[in-house]
CSV table of C-alpha atoms in Angstrom, one decimal:
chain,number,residue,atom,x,y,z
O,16,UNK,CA,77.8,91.9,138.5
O,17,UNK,CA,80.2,93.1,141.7
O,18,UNK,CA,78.1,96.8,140.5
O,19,UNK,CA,75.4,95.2,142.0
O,20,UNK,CA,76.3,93.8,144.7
O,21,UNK,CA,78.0,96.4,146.4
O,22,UNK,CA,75.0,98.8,145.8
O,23,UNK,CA,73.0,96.0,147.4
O,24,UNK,CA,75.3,96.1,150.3
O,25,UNK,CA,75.8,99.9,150.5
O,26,UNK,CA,71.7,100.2,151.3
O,27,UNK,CA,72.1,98.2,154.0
O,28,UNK,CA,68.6,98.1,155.0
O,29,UNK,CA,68.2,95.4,152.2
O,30,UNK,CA,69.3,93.2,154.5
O,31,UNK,CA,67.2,94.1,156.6
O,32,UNK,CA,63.9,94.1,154.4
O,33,UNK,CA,64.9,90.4,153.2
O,34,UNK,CA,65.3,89.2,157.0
O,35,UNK,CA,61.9,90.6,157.3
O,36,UNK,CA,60.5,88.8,153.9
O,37,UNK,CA,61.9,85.5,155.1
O,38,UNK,CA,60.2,85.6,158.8
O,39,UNK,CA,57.2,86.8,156.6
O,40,UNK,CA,57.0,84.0,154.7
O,41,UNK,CA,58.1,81.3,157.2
O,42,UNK,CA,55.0,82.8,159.5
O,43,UNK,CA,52.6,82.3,157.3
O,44,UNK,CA,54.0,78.5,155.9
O,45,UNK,CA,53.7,77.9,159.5
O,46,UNK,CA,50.3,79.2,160.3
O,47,UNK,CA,48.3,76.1,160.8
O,48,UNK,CA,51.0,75.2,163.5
O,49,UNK,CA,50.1,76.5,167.1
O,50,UNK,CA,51.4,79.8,168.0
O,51,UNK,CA,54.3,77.8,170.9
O,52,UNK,CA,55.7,76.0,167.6
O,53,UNK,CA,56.1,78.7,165.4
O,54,UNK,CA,58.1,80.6,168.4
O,55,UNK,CA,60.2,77.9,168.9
O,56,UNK,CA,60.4,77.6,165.0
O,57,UNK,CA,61.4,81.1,164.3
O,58,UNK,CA,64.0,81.1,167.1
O,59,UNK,CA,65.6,78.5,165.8
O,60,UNK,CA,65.3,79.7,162.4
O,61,UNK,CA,67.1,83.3,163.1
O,62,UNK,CA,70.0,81.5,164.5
O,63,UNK,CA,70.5,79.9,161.5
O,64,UNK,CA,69.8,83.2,159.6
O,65,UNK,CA,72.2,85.2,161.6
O,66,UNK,CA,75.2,82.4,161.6
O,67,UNK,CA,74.2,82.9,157.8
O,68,UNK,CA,74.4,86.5,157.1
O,69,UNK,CA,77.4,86.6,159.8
O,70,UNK,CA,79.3,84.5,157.0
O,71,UNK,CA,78.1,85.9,153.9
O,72,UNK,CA,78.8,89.7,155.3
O,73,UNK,CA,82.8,87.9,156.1
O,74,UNK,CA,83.0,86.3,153.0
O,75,UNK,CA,82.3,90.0,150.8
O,76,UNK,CA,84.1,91.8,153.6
């Protein structure tokens, strides 16, 4: 299991690609919302993401 995981990490662009997945799919839940809302939305969203991934990435560190 820890195999796994630091292969995951070693990519590094993995990160990345799901950060990109997760906007992905939060733009399109969001679609029927106009286009100010989903800014706002998103914005919000990433700073939650990034104080997230900040922790996660100090937690394996």
């Amino acid at each position: 299991c820890s195999d796994m995981n630091t292969k995951h990490l070693e990519k590094g662009t993995s990160i990345e690609q799901w950060f990109g997945l997760v906007k992905g799919r939060a733009r399109g839940f969001y679609n029927n919302i106009n286009a100010k809302s989903i800014d706002n939305e998103m914005k919000r969203m990433e700073e939650r993401l990034k104080v997230l991934l900040c922790c996660v990435i100090v937690l394996l560190a």
